[in-house]
Every structure is written in C-alpha cells, then in structure tokens.
Amino acid sequence: MLHHHFSVDVEEYFQVSAFESAVARADWDRMQPRAARYVIRILELLNESGARGTFFVLGWVAHRYPGLIREIAAAGHEIASHGWDHRRVNAQTPTQFRESVRRTRRELQDITGASVRGFRAPSYSITPGCEWALDALLEEGHTYDSSLFPVWRPDGYGYRGISPDPHWLCRPAGRLAEIPPTTLRRAGVSFPAAGGAYFRIFPYALVHAAFDDCERRDMPGTFYVHPWELDPTQPRLRVPWHAALRHYTGLHRTEPRLRRLLRDFRFTAIEDTVGRL
C-alpha cells in the first residue's frame, strides 16, 4: 500500500515569516515558548495511527530544546533541517544561507547522532533565481530538498512548472532528490493542498482529493503541519490583518482534521521514499 509523507515544520508561533515585522529575532528569547507541548501531541497522534514522519527542525529550536529533538528521534521519526532562524532563502546571500545550513545540520547531528539528509526552506522560499541554494545543500551533505512548491503566489513563494511528484534534480553539484508539497490540479491550475492554512481554512475535501489524486498516480503526496497550528489558545500578536487571518483562522480544526487524515491515508517519513527513488 502506498505511504504518503507526513512532515512537521518545528518552529514557535512567533517565528513565522509573516510575523517578522511584529517580532524581532532579538526578542525571540523573551517570548513564551509553546512548541514543545504540541510537538508531543503530534507524536501521540502519529503513534496512535502507526505513522512515521519527518520533522524539519529549526536550529534555533534544537539548540534550546535538545531533549525534545532526541524524543522525536527516539520515537522513530526522521530529523531534518529547517535552517537556523527561519530566514527566507530568497532574503539571504549565498554565504549566509550556507552558514545557516551548515550550522543547523551540525547541531541536529550532534544532538541525535544520526545523519541529517533533508532540508525544507522556511516559507518554501527557494524560488526562481535561488537555485544556487540547491547546490549549497548538496555541498553541505544533504541528499534531498522539500522546498520547491509547484504553485505561484505573489507573496514570496512558489516554483511553478516543476513536477508535482518526487523527482531528481540534476545540478552542477550533483543529483538532489526533490520532494514537493502536494498540490491539486484542476482546470489547468495547481492549487496548494499540502497542509498549513489550506488545511485549516478550506474544506477537508481539498486535501483529501489531492491525496486521492496522488494514489491514482501511485505517487506519494507530502503533507505538512506546524506545532502552533494545534494551539488555538496561543497569544495573539498585533500583525497585519491578512497575516492574522491566515495564521489564526481554523486553529481549533487542526487536531480533529489531523486525526481524520491519519485514518484516511497511510504516512511515512520522506527518507523512506528517497531511498527508493
């Protein structure tokens, strides 16, 4: 039976890219940490369903809570990199990006004692013109990426035109497996259907139809969620209305929908597919 990918972007609620204007990175240590309890809740849900997942961890989080990262790994899940401090790739220089990738991978490997193979850019921010980042990933020891979202959005992410299914990228630095987030193709348009706000705000049928389509193609889909999406009582920050709408809408729906998704489909870690590509 086909297994899809369940992935978690491990970050705090105040670290999302849309909140950069409201919370300076220098203030992060003064904010109330809340991610750990919801990471544990996700681990419980995965255990109940017998699913395995990939946890893309911020280096900033791992450095402060190494015991949490060890607990994820001890539960049998894959640890991968989400960069150090949630800076968008398309807002970094190549040197800054390489330093973030190297520092995060070293931190995660020191904590778990296992090789870190995967990377996902904050806010899917490897966009056209930033392909140099894919070569940097290879040169820093990564074997797969999950950052190229095959959609177009005007607010900083999307890589329209690539295959929606797992595939190999041939780069000057070598071959890199690409594991795109799931989309739903209808009327010639690709709609985001991999998780996040799309999972909370739109009908559950959107994501279900996307994974059904993956199964008809016999290709694994890739789902993602953030710990803060299971936290409806998180502090409300003063942010632009559109950022608040996307971030806070439907938080109470996340856990029941996750339960349903884990009943409807089977999930595993991304590294299992990469090993078979």
Short mmCIF file of C-alpha atoms in Angstrom, two decimals:
data_model
loop_
_atom_site.label_atom_id
_atom_site.label_comp_id
_atom_site.label_asym_id
_atom_site.label_seq_id
_atom_site.Cartn_x
_atom_site.Cartn_y
_atom_site.Cartn_z
CA MET A 1 0.00 0.00 0.00
CA LEU A 2 1.19 3.49 -0.86
CA HIS A 3 2.52 5.61 2.00
CA HIS A 4 2.45 9.40 1.79
CA HIS A 5 4.79 11.76 3.67
CA PHE A 6 3.81 13.34 6.97
CA SER A 7 6.05 16.28 7.82
CA VAL A 8 6.25 18.81 10.64
CA ASP A 9 7.99 22.18 10.49
CA VAL A 10 9.20 22.56 14.08
CA GLU A 11 9.10 26.26 14.96
CA GLU A 12 7.48 28.56 17.51
CA TYR A 13 4.33 30.54 16.75
CA PHE A 14 6.25 33.83 16.83
CA GLN A 15 8.84 32.68 14.27
CA VAL A 16 6.63 32.54 11.18
CA SER A 17 7.76 34.72 8.29
CA ALA A 18 4.52 36.72 8.27
CA PHE A 19 5.28 37.96 11.81
CA GLU A 20 8.77 39.32 11.09
CA SER A 21 7.52 42.91 11.27
CA ALA A 22 5.97 42.31 14.70
CA VAL A 23 8.60 40.19 16.49
CA ALA A 24 12.31 40.89 16.03
CA ARG A 25 14.64 37.91 16.21
CA ALA A 26 16.45 39.68 19.03
CA ASP A 27 13.23 39.36 21.08
CA TRP A 28 12.65 35.65 20.50
CA ASP A 29 14.26 34.60 23.78
CA ARG A 30 11.78 36.81 25.65
CA MET A 31 8.73 35.20 24.07
CA GLN A 32 6.76 32.41 25.74
CA PRO A 33 7.83 29.03 24.24
CA ARG A 34 4.90 26.80 23.36
CA ALA A 35 6.01 24.47 20.55
CA ALA A 36 7.23 21.54 22.66
CA ARG A 37 3.85 20.56 24.07
CA TYR A 38 2.31 20.47 20.59
CA VAL A 39 5.21 18.53 19.13
CA ILE A 40 4.48 15.95 21.83
CA ARG A 41 0.81 15.98 20.85
CA ILE A 42 1.74 15.33 17.22
CA LEU A 43 3.96 12.45 18.34
CA GLU A 44 0.99 10.99 20.21
CA LEU A 45 -1.26 11.25 17.15
CA LEU A 46 1.36 9.59 14.94
CA ASN A 47 1.84 6.82 17.48
CA GLU A 48 -1.91 6.19 17.68
CA SER A 49 -2.11 5.77 13.90
CA GLY A 50 1.15 3.85 13.48
CA ALA A 51 2.52 6.58 11.21
CA ARG A 52 6.08 7.78 10.81
CA GLY A 53 7.03 11.35 9.93
CA THR A 54 9.80 13.80 9.07
CA PHE A 55 10.40 16.70 11.45
CA PHE A 56 12.08 19.70 9.82
CA VAL A 57 13.60 21.42 12.86
CA LEU A 58 14.84 24.97 13.22
CA GLY A 59 18.39 25.05 14.56
CA TRP A 60 17.32 27.78 16.99
CA VAL A 61 14.73 25.42 18.50
CA ALA A 62 17.07 22.43 18.58
CA HIS A 63 19.81 24.41 20.34
CA ARG A 64 17.43 25.37 23.15
CA TYR A 65 15.48 22.13 23.46
CA PRO A 66 17.79 19.24 22.54
CA GLY A 67 15.81 16.84 24.71
CA LEU A 68 12.73 17.42 22.54
CA ILE A 69 14.68 16.57 19.40
CA ARG A 70 16.01 13.39 20.99
CA GLU A 71 12.45 12.45 21.94
CA ILE A 72 11.30 12.85 18.32
CA ALA A 73 14.17 10.69 17.09
CA ALA A 74 13.64 8.09 19.83
CA ALA A 75 10.03 7.71 18.66
CA GLY A 76 11.37 6.57 15.28
CA HIS A 77 10.86 9.72 13.24
CA GLU A 78 13.26 11.39 10.82
CA ILE A 79 15.02 14.60 11.84
CA ALA A 80 15.69 17.06 9.02
CA SER A 81 16.72 20.72 8.73
CA HIS A 82 14.55 23.84 8.53
CA GLY A 83 17.51 26.23 8.65
CA TRP A 84 18.71 28.09 11.73
CA ASP A 85 16.43 31.06 12.33
CA HIS A 86 13.60 30.94 9.77
CA ARG A 87 15.11 33.49 7.41
CA ARG A 88 13.73 33.17 3.90
CA VAL A 89 16.32 31.80 1.49
CA ASN A 90 15.48 34.50 -1.06
CA ALA A 91 16.35 37.13 1.58
CA GLN A 92 19.84 35.69 2.28
CA THR A 93 23.13 35.84 0.48
CA PRO A 94 24.64 32.52 -0.63
CA THR A 95 27.20 32.83 2.17
CA GLN A 96 24.54 33.46 4.82
CA PHE A 97 22.48 30.53 3.58
CA ARG A 98 25.43 28.16 3.58
CA GLU A 99 26.33 29.16 7.14
CA SER A 100 22.74 28.56 8.28
CA VAL A 101 22.58 25.16 6.59
CA ARG A 102 25.95 24.05 7.94
CA ARG A 103 25.26 25.23 11.50
CA THR A 104 21.81 23.62 11.64
CA ARG A 105 22.92 20.28 10.24
CA ARG A 106 25.83 20.12 12.67
CA GLU A 107 23.55 20.97 15.62
CA LEU A 108 20.96 18.33 14.72
CA GLN A 109 23.56 15.63 14.10
CA ASP A 110 25.33 16.39 17.38
CA ILE A 111 22.01 16.02 19.23
CA THR A 112 20.77 12.84 17.55
CA GLY A 113 23.98 11.12 16.48
CA ALA A 114 22.36 10.46 13.08
CA SER A 115 22.98 11.89 9.64
CA VAL A 116 20.64 14.70 8.55
CA ARG A 117 19.73 14.28 4.90
CA GLY A 118 16.73 16.51 4.29
CA PHE A 119 16.08 20.25 4.14
CA ARG A 120 13.00 22.44 3.83
CA ALA A 121 13.31 26.18 3.33
CA PRO A 122 11.32 28.47 5.64
CA SER A 123 8.16 29.54 3.81
CA TYR A 124 9.18 27.42 0.80
CA SER A 125 11.47 30.29 -0.16
CA ILE A 126 13.74 28.63 -2.71
CA THR A 127 12.17 30.47 -5.61
CA PRO A 128 13.26 31.07 -9.23
CA GLY A 129 16.65 32.75 -9.14
CA CYS A 130 17.68 30.97 -5.92
CA GLU A 131 18.72 27.67 -7.49
CA TRP A 132 22.21 28.24 -6.10
CA ALA A 133 20.76 27.13 -2.76
CA LEU A 134 20.19 23.62 -4.14
CA ASP A 135 23.89 23.30 -4.94
CA ALA A 136 24.78 24.57 -1.46
CA LEU A 137 22.57 21.86 0.06
CA LEU A 138 24.38 19.15 -1.87
CA GLU A 139 27.79 20.55 -0.99
CA GLU A 140 26.83 20.67 2.70
CA GLY A 141 25.82 17.00 2.77
CA HIS A 142 22.07 16.99 2.09
CA THR A 143 20.60 14.46 -0.30
CA TYR A 144 17.05 15.78 -0.65
CA ASP A 145 15.09 19.02 -0.55
CA SER A 146 11.40 19.70 0.10
CA SER A 147 11.27 23.42 -0.68
CA LEU A 148 10.00 23.80 -4.25
CA PHE A 149 6.23 24.35 -4.11
CA PRO A 150 4.82 23.85 -7.64
CA VAL A 151 2.42 26.81 -7.42
CA TRP A 152 2.61 30.55 -7.89
CA ARG A 153 1.89 33.06 -5.13
CA PRO A 154 2.66 36.79 -5.16
CA ASP A 155 3.90 36.89 -1.56
CA GLY A 156 7.27 35.21 -1.75
CA TYR A 157 7.00 31.52 -2.55
CA GLY A 158 6.22 29.12 -5.31
CA TYR A 159 8.18 27.40 -8.08
CA ARG A 160 5.69 26.96 -10.88
CA GLY A 161 6.35 24.43 -13.61
CA ILE A 162 8.23 21.70 -11.75
CA SER A 163 6.92 18.16 -11.37
CA PRO A 164 4.41 17.81 -8.52
CA ASP A 165 5.80 14.37 -7.67
CA PRO A 166 9.12 13.28 -6.09
CA HIS A 167 11.88 13.54 -8.68
CA TRP A 168 15.59 14.08 -9.16
CA LEU A 169 17.15 17.47 -9.84
CA CYS A 170 20.40 17.41 -11.81
CA ARG A 171 22.56 20.25 -10.51
CA PRO A 172 26.18 21.28 -11.11
CA ALA A 173 26.94 19.95 -7.61
CA GLY A 174 25.25 16.58 -8.25
CA ARG A 175 21.84 14.95 -8.04
CA LEU A 176 19.37 16.15 -5.41
CA ALA A 177 16.02 14.49 -4.73
CA GLU A 178 13.15 17.00 -4.69
CA ILE A 179 10.03 16.19 -2.65
CA PRO A 180 7.44 18.90 -3.44
CA PRO A 181 4.47 19.68 -1.19
CA THR A 182 1.24 18.27 -2.57
CA THR A 183 -0.93 20.22 -4.98
CA LEU A 184 -4.33 19.55 -6.56
CA ARG A 185 -4.54 20.04 -10.32
CA ARG A 186 -7.91 21.21 -11.58
CA ALA A 187 -8.88 23.08 -14.78
CA GLY A 188 -5.22 23.53 -15.65
CA VAL A 189 -4.39 25.21 -12.32
CA SER A 190 -2.34 23.79 -9.43
CA PHE A 191 -3.88 24.54 -6.04
CA PRO A 192 -1.85 24.25 -2.80
CA ALA A 193 -3.23 21.28 -0.87
CA ALA A 194 -0.36 20.11 1.31
CA GLY A 195 -1.37 21.44 4.72
CA GLY A 196 -0.87 24.67 6.62
CA ALA A 197 -3.56 27.32 6.26
CA TYR A 198 -5.05 25.42 3.30
CA PHE A 199 -5.75 22.52 5.64
CA ARG A 200 -7.32 24.69 8.35
CA ILE A 201 -9.29 27.22 6.32
CA PHE A 202 -10.61 25.34 3.31
CA PRO A 203 -12.79 22.21 3.39
CA TYR A 204 -11.04 18.98 4.32
CA ALA A 205 -12.14 17.66 0.91
CA LEU A 206 -9.40 19.76 -0.76
CA VAL A 207 -6.54 17.85 0.87
CA HIS A 208 -8.37 14.53 0.64
CA ALA A 209 -8.89 14.98 -3.11
CA ALA A 210 -5.22 15.88 -3.59
CA PHE A 211 -4.01 12.72 -1.85
CA ASP A 212 -6.58 10.66 -3.73
CA ASP A 213 -5.07 12.01 -6.95
CA CYS A 214 -1.60 11.01 -5.73
CA GLU A 215 -2.82 7.49 -5.12
CA ARG A 216 -4.30 7.28 -8.61
CA ARG A 217 -0.84 8.16 -9.97
CA ASP A 218 0.78 5.76 -7.48
CA MET A 219 2.90 8.65 -6.21
CA PRO A 220 3.35 9.67 -2.57
CA GLY A 221 1.99 13.06 -1.57
CA THR A 222 3.63 15.32 1.02
CA PHE A 223 1.67 16.86 3.90
CA TYR A 224 2.96 19.44 6.39
CA VAL A 225 1.83 20.98 9.66
CA HIS A 226 3.33 23.29 12.31
CA PRO A 227 3.08 22.69 16.07
CA TRP A 228 1.44 26.11 16.59
CA GLU A 229 -1.42 25.03 14.32
CA LEU A 230 -2.64 22.75 17.13
CA ASP A 231 -2.57 25.64 19.63
CA PRO A 232 -5.81 27.67 19.49
CA THR A 233 -5.00 29.48 22.77
CA GLN A 234 -1.63 30.86 21.63
CA PRO A 235 -1.04 34.58 22.30
CA ARG A 236 -2.45 36.89 19.63
CA LEU A 237 0.14 39.23 18.17
CA ARG A 238 -0.57 42.61 16.60
CA VAL A 239 0.13 41.85 12.95
CA PRO A 240 -1.39 42.93 9.61
CA TRP A 241 -4.95 41.68 9.16
CA HIS A 242 -4.10 39.36 6.28
CA ALA A 243 -1.31 37.70 8.31
CA ALA A 244 -3.66 37.29 11.28
CA LEU A 245 -6.37 35.82 9.08
CA ARG A 246 -4.03 33.22 7.61
CA HIS A 247 -2.35 32.36 10.91
CA TYR A 248 -5.24 32.24 13.39
CA THR A 249 -8.18 31.00 11.31
CA GLY A 250 -9.20 27.40 11.93
CA LEU A 251 -6.69 26.52 14.65
CA HIS A 252 -9.41 24.61 16.52
CA ARG A 253 -9.93 22.43 13.43
CA THR A 254 -6.34 21.24 13.07
CA GLU A 255 -6.27 18.32 15.51
CA PRO A 256 -9.61 16.73 14.51
CA ARG A 257 -8.67 17.05 10.85
CA LEU A 258 -5.26 15.51 11.54
CA ARG A 259 -6.97 12.57 13.18
CA ARG A 260 -9.15 12.15 10.11
CA LEU A 261 -6.23 12.44 7.69
CA LEU A 262 -4.25 9.83 9.61
CA ARG A 263 -7.24 7.49 9.42
CA ASP A 264 -7.84 8.07 5.71
CA PHE A 265 -4.26 7.64 4.47
CA ARG A 266 -1.01 5.94 5.45
CA PHE A 267 2.08 8.03 6.16
CA THR A 268 5.82 7.56 6.49
CA ALA A 269 8.99 9.67 6.59
CA ILE A 270 10.36 11.31 3.46
CA GLU A 271 13.69 9.46 3.72
CA ASP A 272 11.85 6.19 3.02
CA THR A 273 10.80 7.44 -0.42
CA VAL A 274 14.19 9.00 -1.21
CA GLY A 275 15.81 5.63 -0.61
CA ARG A 276 13.58 4.13 -3.32
CA LEU A 277 13.70 6.91 -5.95
#
